[in-house]
Coordinates of C-alpha atoms in Angstrom, one line a residue:
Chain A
X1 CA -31.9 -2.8 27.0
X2 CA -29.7 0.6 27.5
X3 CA -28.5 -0.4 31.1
X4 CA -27.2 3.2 31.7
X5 CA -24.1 3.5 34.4
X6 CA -25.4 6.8 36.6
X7 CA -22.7 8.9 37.8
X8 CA -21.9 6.6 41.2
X9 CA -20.8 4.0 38.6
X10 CA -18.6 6.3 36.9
X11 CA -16.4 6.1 39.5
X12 CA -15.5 2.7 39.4
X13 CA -15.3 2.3 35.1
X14 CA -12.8 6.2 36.3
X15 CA -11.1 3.9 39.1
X16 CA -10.5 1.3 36.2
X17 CA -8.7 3.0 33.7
X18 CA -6.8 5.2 36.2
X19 CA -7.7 8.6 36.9
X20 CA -5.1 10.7 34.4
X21 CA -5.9 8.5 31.2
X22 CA -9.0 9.3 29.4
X23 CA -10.9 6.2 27.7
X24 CA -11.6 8.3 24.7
X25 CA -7.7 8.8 24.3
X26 CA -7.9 4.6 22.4
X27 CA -10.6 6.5 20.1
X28 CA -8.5 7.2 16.4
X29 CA -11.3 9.6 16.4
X30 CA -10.5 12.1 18.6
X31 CA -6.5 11.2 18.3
X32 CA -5.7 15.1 17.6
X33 CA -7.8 16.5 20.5
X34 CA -5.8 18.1 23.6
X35 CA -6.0 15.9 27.0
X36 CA -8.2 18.6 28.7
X37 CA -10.6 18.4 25.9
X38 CA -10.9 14.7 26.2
X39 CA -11.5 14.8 29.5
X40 CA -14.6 17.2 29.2
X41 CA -15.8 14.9 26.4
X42 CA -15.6 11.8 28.4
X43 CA -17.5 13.8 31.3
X44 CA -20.6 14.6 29.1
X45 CA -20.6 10.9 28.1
X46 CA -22.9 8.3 29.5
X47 CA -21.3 5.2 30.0
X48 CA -23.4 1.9 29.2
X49 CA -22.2 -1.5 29.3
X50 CA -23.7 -4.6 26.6
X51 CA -23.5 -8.5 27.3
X52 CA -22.4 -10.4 24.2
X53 CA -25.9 -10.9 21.9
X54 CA -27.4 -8.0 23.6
X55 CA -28.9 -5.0 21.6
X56 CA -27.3 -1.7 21.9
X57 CA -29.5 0.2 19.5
X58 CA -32.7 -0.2 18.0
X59 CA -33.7 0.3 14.4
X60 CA -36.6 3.3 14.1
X61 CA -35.5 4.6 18.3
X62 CA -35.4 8.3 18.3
X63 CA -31.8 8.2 19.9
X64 CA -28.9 10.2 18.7
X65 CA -26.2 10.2 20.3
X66 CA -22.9 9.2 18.7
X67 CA -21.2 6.3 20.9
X68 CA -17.8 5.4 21.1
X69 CA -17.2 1.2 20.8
X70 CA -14.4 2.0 23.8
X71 CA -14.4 -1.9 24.4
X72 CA -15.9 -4.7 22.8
X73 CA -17.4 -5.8 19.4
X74 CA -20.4 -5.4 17.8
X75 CA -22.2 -6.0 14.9
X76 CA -24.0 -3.5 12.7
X77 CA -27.3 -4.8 11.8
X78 CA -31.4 -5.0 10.4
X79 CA -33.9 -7.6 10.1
X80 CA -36.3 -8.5 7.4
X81 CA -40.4 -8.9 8.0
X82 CA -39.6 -12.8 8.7
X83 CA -36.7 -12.3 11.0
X84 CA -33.9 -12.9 8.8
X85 CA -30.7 -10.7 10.0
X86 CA -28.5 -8.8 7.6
X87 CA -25.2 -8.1 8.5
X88 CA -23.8 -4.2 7.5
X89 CA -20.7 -5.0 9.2
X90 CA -19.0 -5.2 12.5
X91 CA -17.0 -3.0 14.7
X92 CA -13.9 -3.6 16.6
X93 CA -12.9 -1.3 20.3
X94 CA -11.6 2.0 19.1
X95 CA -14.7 2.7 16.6
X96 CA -17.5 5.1 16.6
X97 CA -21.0 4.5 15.8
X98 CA -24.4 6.1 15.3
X99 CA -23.0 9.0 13.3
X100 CA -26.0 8.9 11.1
X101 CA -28.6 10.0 12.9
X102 CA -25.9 11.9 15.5
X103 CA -26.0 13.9 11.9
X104 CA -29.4 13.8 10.6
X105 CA -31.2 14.0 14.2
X106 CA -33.0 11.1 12.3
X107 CA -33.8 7.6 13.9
X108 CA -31.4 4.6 14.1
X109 CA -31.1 3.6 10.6
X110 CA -29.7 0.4 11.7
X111 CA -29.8 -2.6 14.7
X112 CA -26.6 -2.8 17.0
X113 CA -25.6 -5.7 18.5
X114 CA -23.1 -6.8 21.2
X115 CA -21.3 -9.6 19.9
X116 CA -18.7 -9.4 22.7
X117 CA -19.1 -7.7 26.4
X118 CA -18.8 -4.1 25.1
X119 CA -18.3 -0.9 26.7
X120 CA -20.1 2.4 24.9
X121 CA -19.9 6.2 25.5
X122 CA -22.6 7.8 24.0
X123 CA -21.8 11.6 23.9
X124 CA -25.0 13.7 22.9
X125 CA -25.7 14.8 19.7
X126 CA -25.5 18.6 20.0
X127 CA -21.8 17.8 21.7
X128 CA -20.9 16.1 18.6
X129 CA -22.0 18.7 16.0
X130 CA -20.3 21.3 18.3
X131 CA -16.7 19.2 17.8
X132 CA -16.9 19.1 14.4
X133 CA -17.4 22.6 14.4
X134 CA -14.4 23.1 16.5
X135 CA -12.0 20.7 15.1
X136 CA -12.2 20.5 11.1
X137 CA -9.8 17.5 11.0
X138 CA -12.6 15.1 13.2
X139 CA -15.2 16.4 10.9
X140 CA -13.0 15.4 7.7
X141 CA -12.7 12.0 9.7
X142 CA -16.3 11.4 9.8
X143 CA -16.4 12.3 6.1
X144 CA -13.8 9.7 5.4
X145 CA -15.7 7.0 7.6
X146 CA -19.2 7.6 5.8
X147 CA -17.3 7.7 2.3
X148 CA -15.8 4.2 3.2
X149 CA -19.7 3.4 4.0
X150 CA -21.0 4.6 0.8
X151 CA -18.3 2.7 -1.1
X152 CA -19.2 -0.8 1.0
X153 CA -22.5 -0.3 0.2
X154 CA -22.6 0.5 -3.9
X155 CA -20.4 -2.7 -4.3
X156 CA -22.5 -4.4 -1.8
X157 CA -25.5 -3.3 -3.7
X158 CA -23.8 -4.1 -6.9
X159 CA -23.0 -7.6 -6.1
X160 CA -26.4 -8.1 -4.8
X161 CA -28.1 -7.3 -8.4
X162 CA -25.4 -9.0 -10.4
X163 CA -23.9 -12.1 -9.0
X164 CA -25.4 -15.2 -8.1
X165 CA -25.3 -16.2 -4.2
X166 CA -22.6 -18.7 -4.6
X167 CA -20.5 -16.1 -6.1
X168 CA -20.8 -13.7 -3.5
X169 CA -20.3 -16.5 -0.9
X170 CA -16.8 -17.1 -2.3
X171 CA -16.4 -13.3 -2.7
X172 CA -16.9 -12.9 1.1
X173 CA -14.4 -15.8 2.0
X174 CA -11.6 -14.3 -0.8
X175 CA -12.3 -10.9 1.2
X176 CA -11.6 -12.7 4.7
X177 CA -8.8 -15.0 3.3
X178 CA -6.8 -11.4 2.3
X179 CA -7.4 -10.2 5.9
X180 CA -5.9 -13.3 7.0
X181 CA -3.4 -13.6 3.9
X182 CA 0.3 -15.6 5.5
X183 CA 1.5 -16.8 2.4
X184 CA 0.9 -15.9 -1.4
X185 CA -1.4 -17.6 -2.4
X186 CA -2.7 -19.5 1.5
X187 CA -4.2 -17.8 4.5
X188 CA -5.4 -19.5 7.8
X189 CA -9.3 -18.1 8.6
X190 CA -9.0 -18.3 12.5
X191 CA -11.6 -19.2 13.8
X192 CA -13.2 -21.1 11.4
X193 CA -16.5 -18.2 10.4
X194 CA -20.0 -19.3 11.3
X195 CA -21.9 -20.1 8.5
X196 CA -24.8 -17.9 9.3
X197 CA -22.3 -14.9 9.8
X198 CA -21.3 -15.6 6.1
X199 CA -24.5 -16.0 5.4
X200 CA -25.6 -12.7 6.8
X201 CA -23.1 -10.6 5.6
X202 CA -23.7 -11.7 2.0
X203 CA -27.7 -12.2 2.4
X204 CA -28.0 -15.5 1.4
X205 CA -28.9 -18.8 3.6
X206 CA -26.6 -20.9 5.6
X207 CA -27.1 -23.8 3.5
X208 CA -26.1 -22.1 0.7
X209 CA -23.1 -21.4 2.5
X210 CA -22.2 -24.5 3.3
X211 CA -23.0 -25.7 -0.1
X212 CA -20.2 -23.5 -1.0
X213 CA -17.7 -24.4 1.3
X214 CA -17.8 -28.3 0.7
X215 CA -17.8 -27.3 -3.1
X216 CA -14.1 -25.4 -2.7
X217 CA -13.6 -28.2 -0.2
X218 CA -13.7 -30.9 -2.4
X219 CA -12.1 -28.7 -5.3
X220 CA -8.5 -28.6 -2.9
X221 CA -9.5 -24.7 -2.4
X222 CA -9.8 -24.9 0.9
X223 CA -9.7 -27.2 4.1
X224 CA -11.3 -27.0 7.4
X225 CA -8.7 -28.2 10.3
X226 CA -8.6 -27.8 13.6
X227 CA -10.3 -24.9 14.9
X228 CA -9.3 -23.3 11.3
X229 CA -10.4 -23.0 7.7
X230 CA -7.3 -23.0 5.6
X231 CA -7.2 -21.8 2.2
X232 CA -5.1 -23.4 0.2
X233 CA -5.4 -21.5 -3.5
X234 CA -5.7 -18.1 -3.2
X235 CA -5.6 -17.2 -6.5
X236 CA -8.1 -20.0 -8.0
X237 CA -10.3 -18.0 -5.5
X238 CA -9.5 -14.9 -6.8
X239 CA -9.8 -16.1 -10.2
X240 CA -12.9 -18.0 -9.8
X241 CA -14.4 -14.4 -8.4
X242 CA -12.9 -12.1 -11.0
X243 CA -14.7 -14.4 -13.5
X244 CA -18.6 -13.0 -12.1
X245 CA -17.1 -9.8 -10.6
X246 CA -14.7 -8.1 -13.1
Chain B
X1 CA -15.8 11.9 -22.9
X2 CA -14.1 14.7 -20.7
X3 CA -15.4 17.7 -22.8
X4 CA -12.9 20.8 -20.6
X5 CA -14.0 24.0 -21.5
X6 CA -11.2 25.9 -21.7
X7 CA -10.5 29.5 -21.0
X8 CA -11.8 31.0 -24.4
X9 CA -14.9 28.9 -23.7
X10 CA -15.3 30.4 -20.0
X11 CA -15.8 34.2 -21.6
X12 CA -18.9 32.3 -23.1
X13 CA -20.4 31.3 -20.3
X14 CA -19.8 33.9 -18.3
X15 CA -21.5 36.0 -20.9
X16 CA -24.5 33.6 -20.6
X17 CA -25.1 33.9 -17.0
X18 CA -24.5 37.6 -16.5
X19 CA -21.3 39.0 -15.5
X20 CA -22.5 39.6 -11.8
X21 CA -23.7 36.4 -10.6
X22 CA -22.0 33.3 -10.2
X23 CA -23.1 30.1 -11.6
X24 CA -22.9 28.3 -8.2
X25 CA -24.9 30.5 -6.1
X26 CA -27.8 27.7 -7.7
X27 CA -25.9 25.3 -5.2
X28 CA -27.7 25.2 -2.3
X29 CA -24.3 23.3 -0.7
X30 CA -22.5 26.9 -1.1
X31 CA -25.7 29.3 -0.4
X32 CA -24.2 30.5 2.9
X33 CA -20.7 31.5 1.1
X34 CA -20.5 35.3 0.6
X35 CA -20.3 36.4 -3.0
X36 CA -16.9 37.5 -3.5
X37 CA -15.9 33.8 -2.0
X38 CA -18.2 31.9 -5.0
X39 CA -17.1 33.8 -7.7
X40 CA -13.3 33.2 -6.4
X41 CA -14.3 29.6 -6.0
X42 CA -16.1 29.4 -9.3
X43 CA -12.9 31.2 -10.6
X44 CA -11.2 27.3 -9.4
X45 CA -13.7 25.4 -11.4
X46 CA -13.4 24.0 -14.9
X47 CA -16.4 24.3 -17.0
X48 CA -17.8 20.7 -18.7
X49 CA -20.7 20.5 -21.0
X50 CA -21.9 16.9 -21.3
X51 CA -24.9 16.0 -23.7
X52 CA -27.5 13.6 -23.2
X53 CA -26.2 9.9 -22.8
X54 CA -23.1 10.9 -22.9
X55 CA -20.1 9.5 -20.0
X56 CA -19.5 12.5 -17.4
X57 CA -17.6 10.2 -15.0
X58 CA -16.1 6.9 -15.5
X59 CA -16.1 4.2 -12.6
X60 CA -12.6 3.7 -11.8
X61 CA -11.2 6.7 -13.4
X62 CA -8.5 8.4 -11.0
X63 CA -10.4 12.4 -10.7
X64 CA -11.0 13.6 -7.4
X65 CA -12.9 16.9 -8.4
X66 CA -16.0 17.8 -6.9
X67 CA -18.3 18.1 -8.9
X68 CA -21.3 20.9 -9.4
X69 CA -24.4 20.0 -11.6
X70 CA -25.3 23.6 -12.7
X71 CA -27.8 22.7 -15.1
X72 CA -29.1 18.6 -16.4
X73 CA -29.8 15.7 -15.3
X74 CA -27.2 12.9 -14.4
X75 CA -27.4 9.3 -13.7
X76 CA -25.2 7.6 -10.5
X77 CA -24.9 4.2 -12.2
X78 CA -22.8 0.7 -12.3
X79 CA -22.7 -1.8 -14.6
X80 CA -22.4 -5.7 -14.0
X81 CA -19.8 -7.9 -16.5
X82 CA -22.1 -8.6 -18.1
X83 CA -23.5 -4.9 -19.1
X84 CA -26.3 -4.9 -16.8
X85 CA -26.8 -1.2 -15.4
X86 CA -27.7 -0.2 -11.9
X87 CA -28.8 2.9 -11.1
X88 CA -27.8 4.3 -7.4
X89 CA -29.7 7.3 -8.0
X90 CA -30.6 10.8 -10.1
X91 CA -29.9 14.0 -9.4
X92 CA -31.0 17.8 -10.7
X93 CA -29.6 21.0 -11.0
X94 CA -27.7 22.3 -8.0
X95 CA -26.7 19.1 -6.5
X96 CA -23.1 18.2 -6.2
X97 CA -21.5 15.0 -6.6
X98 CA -18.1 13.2 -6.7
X99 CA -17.8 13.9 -3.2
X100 CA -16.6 10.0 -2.1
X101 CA -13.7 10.6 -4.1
X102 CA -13.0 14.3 -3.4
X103 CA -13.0 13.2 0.4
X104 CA -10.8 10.3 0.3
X105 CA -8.9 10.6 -2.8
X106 CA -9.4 7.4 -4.1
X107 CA -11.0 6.0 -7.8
X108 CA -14.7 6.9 -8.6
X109 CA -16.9 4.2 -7.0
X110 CA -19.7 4.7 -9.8
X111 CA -19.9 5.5 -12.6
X112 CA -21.8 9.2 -13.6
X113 CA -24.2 9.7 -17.5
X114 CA -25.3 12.4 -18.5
X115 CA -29.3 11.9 -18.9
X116 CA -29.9 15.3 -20.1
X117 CA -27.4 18.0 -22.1
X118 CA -25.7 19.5 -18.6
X119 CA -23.5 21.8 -17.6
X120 CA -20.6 20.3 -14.8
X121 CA -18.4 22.7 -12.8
X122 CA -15.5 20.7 -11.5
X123 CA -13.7 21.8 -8.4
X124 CA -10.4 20.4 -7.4
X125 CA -10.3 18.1 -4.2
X126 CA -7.5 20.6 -2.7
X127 CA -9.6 23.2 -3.0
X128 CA -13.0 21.5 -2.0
X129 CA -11.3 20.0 1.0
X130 CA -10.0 23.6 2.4
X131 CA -13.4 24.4 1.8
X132 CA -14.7 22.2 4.2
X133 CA -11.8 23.2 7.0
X134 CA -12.9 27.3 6.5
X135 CA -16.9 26.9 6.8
X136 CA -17.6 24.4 9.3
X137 CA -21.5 24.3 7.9
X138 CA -20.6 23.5 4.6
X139 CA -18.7 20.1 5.9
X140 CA -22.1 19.1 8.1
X141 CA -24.0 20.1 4.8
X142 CA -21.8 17.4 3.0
X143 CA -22.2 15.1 6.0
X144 CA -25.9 15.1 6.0
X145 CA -25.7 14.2 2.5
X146 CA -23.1 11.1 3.2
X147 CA -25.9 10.0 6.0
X148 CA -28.7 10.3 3.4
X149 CA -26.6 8.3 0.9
X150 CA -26.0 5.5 3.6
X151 CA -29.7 5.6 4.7
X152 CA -31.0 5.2 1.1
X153 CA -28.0 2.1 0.7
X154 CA -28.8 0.3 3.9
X155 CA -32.4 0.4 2.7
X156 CA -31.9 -0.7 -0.6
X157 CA -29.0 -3.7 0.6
X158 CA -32.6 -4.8 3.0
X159 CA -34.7 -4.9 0.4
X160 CA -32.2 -6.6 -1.9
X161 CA -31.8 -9.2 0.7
X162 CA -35.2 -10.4 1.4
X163 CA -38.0 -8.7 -1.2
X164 CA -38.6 -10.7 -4.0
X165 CA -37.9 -8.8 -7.4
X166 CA -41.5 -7.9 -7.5
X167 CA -41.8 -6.6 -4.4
X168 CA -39.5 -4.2 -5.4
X169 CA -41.1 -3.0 -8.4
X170 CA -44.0 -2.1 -6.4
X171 CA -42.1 -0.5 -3.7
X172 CA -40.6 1.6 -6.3
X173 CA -44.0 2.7 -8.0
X174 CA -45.0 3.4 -4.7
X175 CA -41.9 6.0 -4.1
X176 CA -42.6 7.8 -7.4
X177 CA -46.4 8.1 -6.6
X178 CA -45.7 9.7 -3.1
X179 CA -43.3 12.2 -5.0
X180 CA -46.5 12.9 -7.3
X181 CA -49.3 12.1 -5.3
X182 CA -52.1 14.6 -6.1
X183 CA -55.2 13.2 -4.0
X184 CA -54.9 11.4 -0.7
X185 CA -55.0 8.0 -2.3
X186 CA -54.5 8.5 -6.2
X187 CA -51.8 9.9 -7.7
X188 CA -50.1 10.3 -11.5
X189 CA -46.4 9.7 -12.1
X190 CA -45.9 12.0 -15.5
X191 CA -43.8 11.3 -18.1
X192 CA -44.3 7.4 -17.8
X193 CA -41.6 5.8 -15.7
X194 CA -39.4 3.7 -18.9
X195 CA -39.4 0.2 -17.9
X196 CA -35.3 -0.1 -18.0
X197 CA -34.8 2.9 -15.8
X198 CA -37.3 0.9 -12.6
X199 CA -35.5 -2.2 -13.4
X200 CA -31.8 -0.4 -12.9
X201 CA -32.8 1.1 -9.6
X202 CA -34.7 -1.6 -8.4
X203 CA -32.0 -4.5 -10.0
X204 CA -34.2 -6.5 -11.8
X205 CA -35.6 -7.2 -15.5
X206 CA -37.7 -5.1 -17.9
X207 CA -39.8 -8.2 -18.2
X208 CA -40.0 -8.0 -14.6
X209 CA -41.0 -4.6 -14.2
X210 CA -43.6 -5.2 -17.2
X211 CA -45.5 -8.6 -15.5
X212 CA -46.0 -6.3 -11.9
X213 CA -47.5 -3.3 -13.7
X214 CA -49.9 -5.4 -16.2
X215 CA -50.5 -6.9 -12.6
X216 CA -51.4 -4.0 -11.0
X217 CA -53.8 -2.5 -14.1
X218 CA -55.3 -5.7 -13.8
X219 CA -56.1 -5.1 -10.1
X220 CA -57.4 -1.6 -11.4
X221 CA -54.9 -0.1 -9.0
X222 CA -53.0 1.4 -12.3
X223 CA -53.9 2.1 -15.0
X224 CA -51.8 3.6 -18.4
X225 CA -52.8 7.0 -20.0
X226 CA -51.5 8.9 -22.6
X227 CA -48.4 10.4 -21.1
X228 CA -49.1 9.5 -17.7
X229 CA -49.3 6.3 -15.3
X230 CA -52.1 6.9 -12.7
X231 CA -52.3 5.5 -9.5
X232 CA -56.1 4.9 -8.7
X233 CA -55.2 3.5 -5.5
X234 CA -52.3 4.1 -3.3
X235 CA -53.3 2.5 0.2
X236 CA -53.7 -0.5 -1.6
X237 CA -50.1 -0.2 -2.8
X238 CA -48.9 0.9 0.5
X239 CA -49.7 -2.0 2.1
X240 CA -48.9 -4.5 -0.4
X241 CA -45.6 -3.3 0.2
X242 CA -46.0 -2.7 3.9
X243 CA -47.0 -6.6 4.3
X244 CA -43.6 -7.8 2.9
X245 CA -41.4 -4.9 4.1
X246 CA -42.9 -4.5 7.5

């Protein structure tokens, strides 16, 4: 699973990049860190490199290293008794991960999954702990990133206990729709979401899902073109979602 | 609902607790602070008394304060459209709390009640966040608490997604007997747990919560006393639980 990169392989992922330029420098993270620092960072870092669909972590492994998503995507998940996944959320190149039990010392709280070929750095924990003790702006960054988990997760939870799967089906498409807003009241989803991701993300099953979609479908909501799911009334959306969710 | 005790009030209190020592060396979050930097913090605070029931925080509401619980009981809580409450979770004297919002300066995510009479100190988010920048352990104390809130969420959004509601009554009984336990298999949860208060945290119905537990007397693995629900058998609990949550 961890296919670690030993130090003769570092040489090539260094020759890659170029030698001045560090691969942490893409890391918003460590954006206010001096070059030299970097570059001592990126030396105590192992480098591992995911297949899309492989897993990077393991729920309950005693690991605790923070990693840096330098390139890739992956997806932030656990899985129920029967195998059901649920989605937390994924992660784009440029993000760190892990920072729970880099924290706690704990075990992986969560699954991570390649989604994409990624590229990790996975610097050691007691590393980590020293940086924020060094630099009080990266450790008020982590703060803000585990706030921004906390307040995902109580409106997760919330919508979970109060609205009914179809609702938070169409709150999960209004939520992608303003990420890919181009007009008003129309946005183009590109490419068209996989019903199982939706259905993942908002725990609920990919029939339901579908139900949904042809539902908004056949209500001139939304269309499904080419490659494409086009939104067509925004604010119906909105509406019909404000009317569950307040 | 935002009861400020103001500077007439403060010679009060600071009669009550004794002139040398300050309120918040009860906060464990501050216990490595040396005196002359509490009483200069607590010197920051304002003082709120709250009484049982009553709103401390409201969800949405734009304070950034940190808060200190110096003495009560509060309740982390939503509530659905429909006035349906969901309970994140309780805490006791010396916990803090408000910290989302004192990090990232944005609305309160929850909302906070007061479940007992309680005593608030409220720090200002300028103050709390230099705080953080001077004593590098306090920000990792605050961290670990961020990682033990996303923990306890990422558990609860799992068993949201695939534990039937009664499920998760009994998964809650069986968290409140392992806080109590008093044999190696038996254990007794005293006062008894109020039926609304299991169905907030757990998101279900009092009628729910009511069918598992006159379930479980009937199985003679609870049973009601005055004052006191006993647990006569805990493994049997445990793996209830342990054969739907894995």
């Amino acid at each position: 699973m961890l296919e670690t990169v030993a130090t003769g392989h570092q040489a090539k992922v260094s020759a890659e990049r170029g030698a001045e330029r560090s691969l942490l420098s893409q890391v918003p993270l460590l954006s206010e860190l001096p070059v030299q620092d970097l570059t001592r960072i990126e030396q105590q870092c192992r480098y591992r490199r995911f297949t899309a669909d492989e897993l990077i972590v393991d729920r309950d492994s005693p690991s605790t290293d923070l990693l840096f998503l330098v390139r890739g995507q992956v997806r932030i998940v656990n899985y129920s008794m029967s195998g059901r996944e649920i989605t937390y959320e994924e992660l784009t190149s440029g993000a760190f991960l892990g920072e729970i039990s880099a924290i706690d010392g704990a075990p992986r709280s969560t699954g991570v999954m390649a989604i994409e070929d990624s590229l990790v750095l996975a610097l050691p924990r007691s590393v980590f702990l020293d940086l924020c003790t060094r630099y009080p702006n990266l450790a008020l960054k982590v703060m803000q990133r585990l706030a921004a988990m906390v307040r995902a997760a109580q409106d997760r939870i919330l919508d979970l206990s109060t609205l009914a799967a179809q609702s938070r089906v169409q709150a999960e498409l209004l939520r992608q729709a303003q990420a890919h807003r181009n007009r008003p009241n129309a946005a183009i989803i590109e490419p068209i979401p996989v019903h199982s991701d939706i259905a993942s993300r908002v725990s609920t099953t990919r029939e339901t899902v579908a139900r949904v979609l042809n539902d908004l479908a056949r209500k001139g909501i939304l269309e499904r073109c080419k490659g494409a799911l086009v939104i067509h009334d925004m604010r119906r959306l909105q509406s019909m979602v404000s009317d569950v969710r307040g």
